[in-house]
Short mmCIF file of C-alpha atoms in Angstrom, two decimals:
data_model
loop_
_atom_site.label_atom_id
_atom_site.label_comp_id
_atom_site.label_asym_id
_atom_site.label_seq_id
_atom_site.Cartn_x
_atom_site.Cartn_y
_atom_site.Cartn_z
CA MET A 1 104.98 139.94 107.08
CA ARG A 2 101.45 139.41 108.59
CA VAL A 3 98.69 139.26 106.18
CA LEU A 4 95.00 139.83 106.86
CA ALA A 5 92.64 138.00 104.51
CA ILE A 6 88.73 138.19 104.28
CA SER A 7 86.46 135.82 102.71
CA PRO A 8 82.74 137.09 102.67
CA SER A 9 79.52 135.63 101.46
CA HIS A 10 78.40 132.20 102.71
CA ASP A 11 80.71 130.56 105.18
CA ALA A 12 82.65 133.58 105.76
CA SER A 13 85.99 133.81 107.48
CA VAL A 14 89.12 135.61 108.26
CA ALA A 15 92.55 134.67 108.40
CA VAL A 16 96.01 136.15 109.74
CA TYR A 17 98.99 134.48 108.26
CA LYS A 18 102.61 135.35 109.24
CA ASN A 19 105.98 133.77 108.00
CA GLY A 20 104.33 130.41 107.24
CA GLN A 21 102.13 130.10 110.28
CA ILE A 22 98.49 130.56 110.82
CA GLU A 23 98.13 133.16 113.69
CA PHE A 24 94.33 133.47 113.46
CA PHE A 25 91.62 131.99 111.76
CA ALA A 26 87.58 132.24 112.43
CA LYS A 27 84.55 131.15 110.75
CA GLU A 28 82.05 133.82 111.30
CA GLU A 29 79.45 131.45 112.06
CA ARG A 30 81.04 130.20 115.18
CA LEU A 31 81.25 133.55 116.62
CA SER A 32 77.66 135.09 115.49
CA ARG A 33 75.89 131.53 115.77
CA TYR A 34 74.31 132.08 112.60
CA LYS A 35 74.74 129.00 110.31
CA ARG A 36 76.57 130.05 107.11
CA ASP A 37 77.14 133.63 108.11
CA GLY A 38 78.40 135.68 105.24
CA LEU A 39 79.55 138.96 106.92
CA PRO A 40 82.54 138.33 109.23
CA PHE A 41 82.42 141.64 111.22
CA LYS A 42 82.65 139.59 114.38
CA SER A 43 85.81 137.90 113.31
CA LEU A 44 87.42 141.30 112.16
CA GLU A 45 86.68 142.87 115.65
CA LYS A 46 88.61 139.84 117.06
CA VAL A 47 91.55 140.42 114.57
CA TYR A 48 91.74 144.01 115.68
CA GLU A 49 91.58 143.30 119.55
CA ILE A 50 94.53 140.84 119.04
CA PHE A 51 96.58 142.73 116.64
CA LYS A 52 95.42 146.26 116.79
CA THR A 53 97.00 147.65 113.60
CA ASP A 54 99.96 145.44 113.30
CA ILE A 55 98.73 144.13 109.91
CA ASP A 56 101.24 144.52 107.17
CA TYR A 57 98.96 143.60 103.95
CA ALA A 58 95.07 143.33 103.73
CA THR A 59 93.43 140.86 100.97
CA TYR A 60 90.17 139.43 99.58
CA ALA A 61 89.36 135.81 98.77
CA TRP A 62 87.26 137.37 95.81
CA LEU A 63 87.88 139.86 93.31
CA PRO A 64 85.83 143.33 93.59
CA ARG A 65 83.28 142.27 90.77
CA ASP A 66 82.68 139.08 92.30
CA CYS A 67 81.29 140.21 95.54
CA SER A 68 78.77 142.98 96.41
CA PHE A 69 80.18 143.34 99.87
CA PHE A 70 83.57 144.30 98.68
CA PRO A 71 83.03 148.00 98.89
CA VAL A 72 81.63 147.58 102.63
CA PHE A 73 85.01 145.69 103.68
CA HIS A 74 87.33 147.91 101.83
CA ALA A 75 86.04 150.72 103.91
CA TYR A 76 86.01 149.02 107.29
CA VAL A 77 89.47 147.89 106.60
CA HIS A 78 90.84 150.98 105.83
CA LYS A 79 89.14 152.81 108.59
CA ARG A 80 89.92 150.22 111.11
CA PHE A 81 93.61 148.89 110.15
CA GLY A 82 94.67 152.03 107.78
CA LEU A 83 95.07 149.52 104.88
CA ASP A 84 93.71 149.27 101.43
CA MET A 85 92.80 145.80 100.05
CA MET A 86 95.17 144.48 97.70
CA PHE A 87 95.00 141.58 94.76
CA PRO A 88 98.47 139.87 94.81
CA ASN A 89 97.91 137.79 91.28
CA LYS A 90 96.93 139.25 87.96
CA PHE A 91 94.17 136.50 87.56
CA SER A 92 93.43 136.14 91.34
CA SER A 93 89.95 134.48 91.61
CA HIS A 94 87.86 132.44 93.95
CA HIS A 95 89.31 129.16 92.72
CA LEU A 96 92.83 130.35 92.66
CA ASN A 97 92.40 130.89 96.36
CA HIS A 98 90.77 127.39 97.01
CA GLY A 99 93.76 126.05 95.13
CA SER A 100 96.61 127.99 97.01
CA LEU A 101 95.39 126.83 100.35
CA ALA A 102 95.39 123.16 99.15
CA PHE A 103 98.95 123.40 97.29
CA TYR A 104 100.47 125.11 100.17
CA ASN A 105 99.27 122.50 102.89
CA SER A 106 99.70 119.61 100.68
CA GLY A 107 103.57 119.29 101.34
CA PHE A 108 103.86 118.81 97.28
CA LYS A 109 106.59 120.79 95.58
CA ASN A 110 104.67 120.84 92.45
CA ALA A 111 101.02 119.56 91.82
CA LEU A 112 97.94 119.40 89.71
CA ILE A 113 95.51 121.51 91.61
CA VAL A 114 91.88 120.59 90.72
CA VAL A 115 89.07 122.79 92.11
CA ILE A 116 85.48 121.72 91.80
CA ASP A 117 82.82 124.40 93.26
CA HIS A 118 79.28 125.52 92.77
CA ASN A 119 80.28 128.91 91.93
CA GLY A 120 83.57 130.74 91.52
CA SER A 121 84.69 134.26 90.25
CA TYR A 122 82.95 136.03 87.14
CA GLU A 123 84.03 135.40 83.67
CA GLY A 124 82.62 138.29 81.93
CA LYS A 125 79.11 139.21 83.01
CA ASN A 126 77.34 136.28 83.69
CA ASN A 127 79.48 133.22 83.52
CA ARG A 128 81.23 131.86 86.86
CA GLU A 129 83.82 129.28 87.28
CA GLY A 130 82.66 126.05 88.05
CA GLU A 131 85.90 123.68 87.47
CA THR A 132 89.09 125.07 87.30
CA VAL A 133 92.80 123.33 87.19
CA PHE A 134 95.77 124.83 87.92
CA VAL A 135 99.56 123.39 87.97
CA GLY A 136 101.04 124.93 90.99
CA ARG A 137 104.83 125.41 91.91
CA TYR A 138 106.69 127.38 94.49
CA PRO A 139 106.88 130.01 95.57
CA HIS A 140 103.73 131.40 93.98
CA ASN A 141 103.30 130.13 90.50
CA PHE A 142 99.96 128.89 89.52
CA GLU A 143 99.53 128.24 85.89
CA ARG A 144 95.75 127.78 84.98
CA VAL A 145 95.60 124.58 82.52
CA TYR A 146 91.65 124.31 82.52
CA ARG A 147 88.77 126.75 83.32
CA LYS A 148 85.07 125.83 82.75
CA CYS A 149 82.61 128.69 83.44
CA TYR A 150 78.92 128.46 83.26
CA ASP A 151 75.93 131.11 82.78
CA PRO A 152 72.85 130.80 85.10
CA GLU A 153 71.16 128.61 82.73
CA THR A 154 73.95 125.76 82.32
CA PHE A 155 75.16 123.18 84.49
CA GLY A 156 78.38 121.88 85.83
CA ILE A 157 79.23 119.01 88.21
CA VAL A 158 78.25 120.49 91.36
CA ARG A 159 74.91 121.99 89.88
CA ALA A 160 74.16 118.69 88.19
CA TYR A 161 74.72 117.04 91.65
CA GLU A 162 72.34 119.58 93.20
CA ALA A 163 69.59 118.37 91.14
CA ALA A 164 69.16 115.41 93.69
CA THR A 165 69.78 117.97 96.61
CA THR A 166 66.60 119.99 95.51
CA LEU A 167 64.46 117.04 95.45
CA ILE A 168 64.97 116.16 98.76
CA GLY A 169 63.95 119.67 99.77
CA GLN A 170 67.50 121.02 100.72
CA GLY A 171 69.61 123.99 99.53
CA PRO A 172 72.61 123.78 97.36
CA LEU A 173 74.97 124.04 100.36
CA GLU A 174 73.60 120.58 101.61
CA ASN A 175 74.97 118.29 99.51
CA GLY A 176 76.40 116.00 102.14
CA LYS A 177 72.88 115.02 102.70
CA THR A 178 72.53 113.79 99.26
CA MET A 179 75.66 111.77 99.45
CA GLY A 180 74.55 110.07 102.61
CA LEU A 181 71.11 109.04 101.00
CA SER A 182 73.05 107.98 97.62
CA SER A 183 74.03 104.82 99.43
CA TYR A 184 70.59 103.74 99.62
CA GLY A 185 70.08 103.75 95.68
CA GLU A 186 69.61 100.96 93.62
CA ASN A 187 72.29 99.65 91.33
CA LEU A 188 70.46 100.73 88.22
CA LYS A 189 71.54 101.17 84.64
CA TYR A 190 71.40 104.99 84.80
CA LYS A 191 70.99 107.56 81.96
CA LYS A 192 74.32 109.33 81.33
CA LEU A 193 74.29 112.91 82.49
CA PHE A 194 77.78 113.91 81.28
CA LYS A 195 79.85 113.44 78.10
CA GLY A 196 83.36 113.33 79.78
CA SER A 197 83.28 116.03 82.51
CA ILE A 198 80.65 118.31 80.67
CA ALA A 199 77.05 118.10 81.96
CA LEU A 200 74.49 117.34 79.32
CA HIS A 201 72.19 120.13 79.85
CA ASP A 202 68.96 118.50 78.79
CA ASN A 203 68.56 116.68 81.72
CA PHE A 204 68.42 119.49 84.11
CA ASP A 205 66.07 122.63 84.83
CA ASN A 206 66.62 125.68 86.85
CA LEU A 207 64.94 126.80 89.77
CA TYR A 208 65.00 130.26 91.08
CA LYS A 209 64.13 130.97 94.86
CA PRO A 210 64.61 134.99 95.37
CA GLU A 211 63.89 134.74 99.05
CA VAL A 212 67.04 132.98 99.30
CA PRO A 213 70.12 135.36 100.25
CA THR A 214 72.80 133.01 98.53
CA HIS A 215 72.91 130.58 96.04
CA GLU A 216 69.64 131.47 94.27
CA ASP A 217 70.14 129.42 91.27
CA ARG A 218 69.08 125.75 91.97
CA SER A 219 68.93 122.94 89.72
CA ILE A 220 66.26 120.20 89.26
CA PHE A 221 65.84 116.89 87.12
CA LYS A 222 63.68 117.89 84.14
CA GLY A 223 60.18 117.50 84.68
CA LEU A 224 60.67 116.54 88.42
CA LYS A 225 59.96 119.77 90.07
CA ASP A 226 56.40 118.26 91.46
CA LYS A 227 58.24 115.56 93.15
CA ILE A 228 60.19 117.91 95.60
CA ILE A 229 59.49 117.12 99.28
CA LYS A 230 60.79 118.29 102.63
CA ASN A 231 61.68 115.17 104.38
CA VAL A 232 62.95 111.82 103.26
CA ASP A 233 60.34 109.07 104.68
CA PRO A 234 62.26 106.06 105.83
CA GLU A 235 59.16 104.27 104.35
CA LYS A 236 59.17 105.64 101.02
CA TYR A 237 62.73 106.60 100.21
CA GLN A 238 63.61 104.52 97.32
CA PHE A 239 62.91 106.96 94.53
CA TYR A 240 64.95 109.84 96.13
CA ALA A 241 67.93 107.68 97.09
CA ASN A 242 68.10 106.48 93.61
CA LYS A 243 68.33 109.93 92.20
CA ALA A 244 71.06 110.62 94.69
CA ARG A 245 72.91 107.62 93.62
CA HIS A 246 72.46 108.56 90.00
CA VAL A 247 74.10 111.90 90.55
CA GLN A 248 76.80 110.33 92.91
CA ILE A 249 77.80 107.90 90.25
CA GLU A 250 77.53 110.31 87.31
CA THR A 251 79.32 113.31 89.06
CA GLN A 252 82.17 111.06 90.38
CA GLU A 253 82.96 109.95 87.14
CA ALA A 254 83.01 113.17 85.46
CA SER A 255 85.43 114.60 88.12
CA LEU A 256 87.79 111.31 87.72
CA ASN A 257 87.41 111.64 83.81
CA LEU A 258 88.77 115.75 84.50
CA ILE A 259 91.64 114.74 86.60
CA LYS A 260 92.58 111.83 84.33
CA LYS A 261 92.66 114.13 81.44
CA HIS A 262 94.91 116.49 82.95
CA VAL A 263 97.22 113.78 84.64
CA ASP A 264 97.69 112.52 81.27
CA LYS A 265 98.14 115.95 79.51
CA THR A 266 100.77 116.96 82.36
CA GLY A 267 102.49 114.15 83.50
CA ILE A 268 102.13 115.38 87.12
CA LYS A 269 101.26 112.83 89.43
CA ASN A 270 100.79 114.80 92.69
CA ILE A 271 97.05 116.03 92.72
CA CYS A 272 95.39 118.38 95.44
CA VAL A 273 91.57 118.44 95.19
CA VAL A 274 89.58 121.23 96.70
CA GLY A 275 86.41 123.20 96.29
CA GLY A 276 83.08 122.20 97.69
CA TYR A 277 82.92 118.92 95.62
CA GLY A 278 86.28 118.07 97.32
CA LEU A 279 83.99 117.22 100.60
CA ASN A 280 82.70 114.07 98.65
CA VAL A 281 84.32 111.26 100.16
CA LEU A 282 82.93 108.69 97.93
CA ALA A 283 84.45 110.55 95.16
CA ASN A 284 87.56 111.09 96.69
CA SER A 285 88.03 107.31 97.41
CA LEU A 286 87.47 106.52 93.55
CA TYR A 287 90.16 108.96 92.54
CA VAL A 288 92.59 107.08 94.87
CA LYS A 289 91.39 103.57 93.85
CA SER A 290 91.19 104.51 89.78
CA LEU A 291 94.59 106.41 89.89
CA PRO A 292 97.00 104.23 92.18
CA HIS A 293 99.96 105.72 90.55
CA CYS A 294 99.15 109.54 91.86
CA ASN A 295 99.77 110.97 95.04
CA PHE A 296 96.48 112.53 96.42
CA TYR A 297 96.03 115.60 98.85
CA PHE A 298 92.41 116.17 99.84
CA GLU A 299 92.23 119.41 101.56
CA PRO A 300 90.00 119.49 104.77
CA VAL A 301 88.92 123.22 104.82
CA ALA A 302 87.60 122.57 101.17
CA ASP A 303 84.64 124.60 101.39
CA ASP A 304 84.41 128.32 100.94
CA SER A 305 85.72 129.08 104.54
CA GLY A 306 89.07 128.20 103.42
CA THR A 307 89.41 130.73 100.80
CA SER A 308 90.49 133.31 103.31
CA LEU A 309 93.61 131.09 104.14
CA GLY A 310 94.40 130.38 100.60
CA ALA A 311 94.35 133.97 99.88
CA ALA A 312 96.56 135.02 102.93
CA MET A 313 98.91 132.16 101.87
CA LEU A 314 99.07 133.56 98.38
CA ALA A 315 99.63 137.00 99.36
CA TYR A 316 102.59 136.28 101.61
CA ARG A 317 104.40 134.06 99.24
CA GLN A 318 104.10 136.85 96.44
CA ALA A 319 105.44 139.64 98.88
CA THR A 320 108.06 137.45 100.40
CA LYS A 321 109.24 134.87 97.65
CA ASP A 322 109.50 132.43 100.39
CA GLU A 323 110.07 128.94 99.12
CA THR A 324 109.57 126.85 102.25
CA ILE A 325 107.35 124.05 102.30
CA TYR A 326 105.13 124.11 105.43
CA PRO A 327 102.90 121.22 105.13
CA LEU A 328 99.86 120.86 107.22
CA SER A 329 100.47 119.42 110.53
CA ASN A 330 96.97 119.53 112.04
CA ASN A 331 93.52 120.97 111.36
CA PHE A 332 92.88 122.56 114.65
CA TYR A 333 93.97 126.33 113.91
CA HIS A 334 90.45 127.67 114.21
CA PHE A 335 90.54 130.69 116.88
CA TYR A 336 89.86 129.84 120.42
CA GLU A 337 89.64 132.10 123.50
CA LYS A 338 90.27 130.31 126.82
CA SER A 339 87.83 130.78 129.56
CA LYS A 340 87.71 130.31 133.13
CA ASN A 341 85.29 129.22 135.84
CA GLN A 342 83.51 127.01 133.96
CA TYR A 343 85.05 123.61 134.95
CA GLY A 344 83.28 121.01 137.40
CA SER A 345 85.15 118.24 138.78
CA SER A 346 88.47 116.70 137.61
CA ALA A 347 88.09 113.54 135.77
CA SER A 348 90.30 110.76 134.04
CA ILE A 349 90.48 109.10 130.78
CA LYS A 350 89.09 105.87 132.78
CA ASP A 351 86.08 107.84 133.69
CA LEU A 352 85.38 108.67 130.01
CA CYS A 353 85.97 104.81 128.84
CA ASN A 354 83.29 103.92 131.55
CA ILE A 355 80.73 106.32 130.36
CA LEU A 356 81.23 104.95 126.78
CA ILE A 357 81.06 101.45 127.95
CA LYS A 358 77.71 102.04 129.73
CA GLN A 359 76.61 103.13 126.11
CA LYS A 360 76.28 106.81 126.94
CA ILE A 361 77.15 109.75 124.54
CA LEU A 362 80.12 112.06 125.41
CA ALA A 363 80.99 115.27 124.58
CA VAL A 364 84.78 116.23 124.22
CA PHE A 365 86.11 119.96 124.09
CA GLU A 366 89.86 120.65 123.42
CA GLY A 367 91.55 123.77 122.83
CA ALA A 368 91.16 125.19 119.40
CA PRO A 369 88.29 123.58 117.39
CA GLU A 370 88.40 122.11 113.75
CA ALA A 371 88.77 124.62 111.29
CA GLY A 372 86.98 122.32 108.61
CA PRO A 373 83.53 120.80 108.69
CA ARG A 374 84.59 117.43 110.05
CA ALA A 375 84.83 116.50 113.69
CA LEU A 376 88.37 115.45 114.62
CA GLY A 377 88.28 115.19 118.35
CA HIS A 378 88.50 118.87 119.48
CA ARG A 379 84.75 119.24 119.23
CA SER A 380 83.39 115.92 119.16
CA LEU A 381 80.54 113.67 120.27
CA LEU A 382 81.75 110.17 120.70
CA PHE A 383 80.02 106.73 121.27
CA ASP A 384 80.55 103.29 121.23
CA PRO A 385 80.18 102.16 117.87
CA ARG A 386 79.46 98.50 118.89
CA ASN A 387 75.88 99.62 119.64
CA LYS A 388 73.57 98.19 116.99
CA ASN A 389 71.21 100.99 117.46
CA GLY A 390 74.14 103.64 117.81
CA LYS A 391 73.42 105.39 114.41
CA ASP A 392 69.72 106.24 115.54
CA ILE A 393 70.62 107.13 119.05
CA MET A 394 73.16 109.85 117.83
CA ASN A 395 70.91 111.08 114.99
CA THR A 396 68.11 111.74 117.63
CA LEU A 397 70.41 113.62 119.77
CA LYS A 398 71.62 115.85 117.02
CA LYS A 399 68.26 116.05 115.02
CA ARG A 400 69.65 114.79 111.90
CA GLU A 401 67.96 112.66 109.07
CA TRP A 402 67.59 108.90 109.53
CA TYR A 403 69.71 108.01 106.71
CA ARG A 404 72.96 110.31 107.47
CA PRO A 405 75.83 107.97 108.71
CA PHE A 406 78.62 108.75 111.25
CA ALA A 407 82.26 108.29 110.87
CA GLY A 408 84.69 106.15 112.93
CA VAL A 409 87.98 107.16 114.53
CA VAL A 410 90.28 104.27 114.88
CA LEU A 411 93.92 103.56 116.17
CA LYS A 412 96.19 104.02 113.41
CA GLU A 413 97.85 100.80 113.94
CA HIS A 414 94.56 99.10 113.46
CA PHE A 415 93.62 100.73 110.12
CA ASN A 416 94.47 97.94 107.64
CA LYS A 417 92.93 95.46 109.98
CA TYR A 418 89.37 96.48 109.18
CA PHE A 419 89.46 98.49 105.84
CA GLU A 420 90.35 98.33 102.28
CA THR A 421 92.99 101.11 102.64
CA LEU A 422 93.56 101.78 99.02
CA GLY A 423 97.22 101.65 99.59
CA LEU A 424 96.99 104.32 102.31
CA GLU A 425 98.71 104.19 105.81
CA GLU A 426 96.53 106.76 107.19
CA SER A 427 93.28 108.89 106.72
CA PRO A 428 93.70 111.74 109.54
CA TYR A 429 91.17 114.17 108.18
CA MET A 430 88.24 112.07 107.22
CA THR A 431 88.23 113.07 103.58
CA LEU A 432 87.90 109.50 102.28
CA SER A 433 85.62 106.49 102.56
CA PHE A 434 86.72 103.15 102.91
CA LYS A 435 85.07 99.82 102.16
CA CYS A 436 84.99 97.76 105.46
CA LYS A 437 86.15 94.16 105.71
CA PRO A 438 83.42 91.50 106.39
CA ARG A 439 83.91 91.50 110.15
CA MET A 440 83.14 95.39 110.71
CA LYS A 441 79.30 95.37 110.07
CA LYS A 442 78.77 92.65 112.81
CA GLU A 443 81.05 93.98 115.18
CA PHE A 444 81.01 97.95 114.54
CA PRO A 445 77.49 98.56 113.14
CA ALA A 446 76.98 102.03 114.27
CA ILE A 447 79.84 103.34 112.07
CA VAL A 448 79.18 101.18 109.11
CA HIS A 449 76.95 102.62 106.34
CA VAL A 450 74.37 100.85 104.27
CA ASP A 451 77.00 100.27 101.60
CA ASN A 452 79.42 98.69 103.78
CA THR A 453 81.61 101.65 103.90
CA CYS A 454 82.92 104.00 106.63
CA ARG A 455 84.42 107.42 106.64
CA VAL A 456 87.52 107.05 108.43
CA GLN A 457 89.73 109.21 110.65
CA THR A 458 93.07 107.71 112.02
CA VAL A 459 94.80 108.73 115.27
CA ASP A 460 98.37 108.36 116.47
CA LYS A 461 98.80 110.92 119.04
CA GLY A 462 96.93 113.21 121.38
CA PHE A 463 93.92 113.06 123.66
CA LEU A 464 91.75 111.29 121.24
CA TYR A 465 94.34 108.76 120.71
CA ASN A 466 94.76 108.10 124.52
CA LEU A 467 91.37 107.88 125.01
CA LEU A 468 90.87 105.27 122.22
CA LYS A 469 93.85 103.49 123.31
CA GLN A 470 92.15 103.09 126.78
CA PHE A 471 89.01 102.21 125.21
CA TYR A 472 90.56 99.39 123.31
CA LYS A 473 92.70 98.19 126.34
CA LYS A 474 89.27 97.64 128.29
CA THR A 475 87.04 96.32 125.56
CA GLY A 476 89.29 95.12 122.42
CA CYS A 477 87.39 97.62 120.32
CA PRO A 478 89.72 100.19 118.33
CA PHE A 479 86.97 102.52 117.21
CA LEU A 480 84.82 105.25 118.23
CA LEU A 481 81.52 106.98 116.73
CA ASN A 482 82.92 110.45 116.15
CA THR A 483 80.67 113.25 115.12
CA SER A 484 80.73 117.07 115.42
CA PHE A 485 79.63 118.54 118.49
CA ASN A 486 76.59 120.74 117.38
CA ILE A 487 72.74 120.12 116.75
CA ALA A 488 71.71 119.91 112.99
CA GLY A 489 71.54 123.39 111.55
CA SER A 490 73.66 124.97 114.25
CA PRO A 491 77.21 126.03 113.96
CA LEU A 492 80.06 123.97 115.69
CA ILE A 493 80.48 124.70 119.18
CA GLN A 494 83.06 127.36 119.85
CA THR A 495 83.13 128.11 123.76
CA LYS A 496 82.85 125.99 127.01
CA ALA A 497 79.65 128.07 128.09
CA GLU A 498 78.00 126.81 124.54
CA ALA A 499 79.21 123.36 125.13
CA VAL A 500 77.48 123.06 128.61
CA GLN A 501 74.40 124.92 127.46
CA LEU A 502 73.90 122.66 124.70
CA TRP A 503 74.31 119.49 127.06
CA LYS A 504 71.79 121.03 129.44
CA ASP A 505 69.34 121.96 126.61
CA SER A 506 69.17 118.51 125.22
CA LYS A 507 67.75 116.78 128.26
CA ASN A 508 68.64 113.57 126.40
CA PRO A 509 69.20 110.60 128.67
CA SER A 510 71.66 109.29 126.42
CA PHE A 511 73.73 112.28 126.64
CA ALA A 512 76.24 111.81 129.73
CA GLY A 513 77.93 115.29 129.50
CA VAL A 514 81.04 117.47 128.33
CA TYR A 515 84.35 117.02 129.38
CA PHE A 516 87.16 119.66 128.74
CA VAL A 517 90.66 118.85 128.08
CA GLU A 518 93.13 121.83 128.85
CA ASP A 519 96.81 121.67 129.43
CA GLU A 520 96.83 118.03 129.38
CA LYS A 521 94.40 117.73 132.27
CA LEU A 522 90.72 116.90 132.16
CA TYR A 523 87.41 118.19 133.78
CA LYS A 524 83.92 117.38 133.85
CA GLY A 525 81.58 120.65 132.57
CA TYR A 526 79.15 122.00 135.08
#
């Protein structure tokens, strides 16, 4: 059975799923080159180009009442594929589709699924999902055991976090910047923003931005509207860093309280975490540290682009009653079209090592790109983490804010030598942040954040592993700085032509070039 699923709104995506396998996945922005594009027509045209009308079932990641685009996509699918949009679950919702993706990828036979997001499906006229907890069991049993909805005047966990994001002049979908800044905050005795997992609303106000097409509702700390800035000055950042730290500490504790409550209530110790807040690596690490008796799975495609995958997986299970567990094996299932005649000269891994040793930035392009927002080696910019100015060099190339940190990719066999691993043996998807052991800051300053943590990707196979193995052999360094192959404000690179063009346009002397990995061969881009 082949299922087509559509997720519109911001970070739109389309997925095709058949017999436990993802056959196609495209995040619309990667094809349209419009950041956070909400109308996945280019993706749907690719589906038609590949599969024609060989689609058995079409579904939607939202209910019709949740999304004004539904009639348009319903008509499009009916005309193009000869199908009507269906909804396989009687309480199908945005959060359920987040949750089903995490559950089916986790490998758990049963699990507690915690969804923490800005806005999900509507409950009544104005209230929308903020936090939802399910108990998931095979093949398609999702019992909703908790659901907290909010009207536009109240505040959930994510909207409370956004109060600090608004202060630094960023929109609600840029909370990752607030997380990076939070580590510069002082360890103050902060005012409580939550009681348990419920926000204390007297701490916040609403701002409305009608000119913004999505997420018009924005939160701000009460009385601080006149403190909103456009850029965080490296000389005058402390006030904003303190506010970022405040919401980081308070929201991660509120989320932990929510998880603890339902672990105690259900006795289930397998936990899936998903939704936009599931990308908060500091909070994720707190959960693992605080609940060592639990098994956690953090979904790599935790943002809204993953809901098309969740909807497709759920529809397939309901139709087929398939109880087979197909755990996530990689995160490189985004649509990719091979293109010819864009190769330059052949190269070797030794050539790449020499470039890195000369303190140059290296771009790597391999096959299908990362499905989620984190670079995992298929669309990556790499750099030597031993360079004390490495963070500034890379932030300059990417045109990012000065305070934002970079992740480190490490040979899996060296993971526990350099980090407090929280009892884990690996961290393959950059979903966690780890405390660094004392030697890290001195030896690898480019990937150690100001709070002595590092977002980590462990590798034990594939091209990135082979490159890192050779780099370690030459330098004794088992790390590389690893960040996504794009410029701030632009989508991740999708095609070879885009990769070469970014390199040419950068005119940055630190950027050595682009290398393509294809069929286990390595080529330098023109």
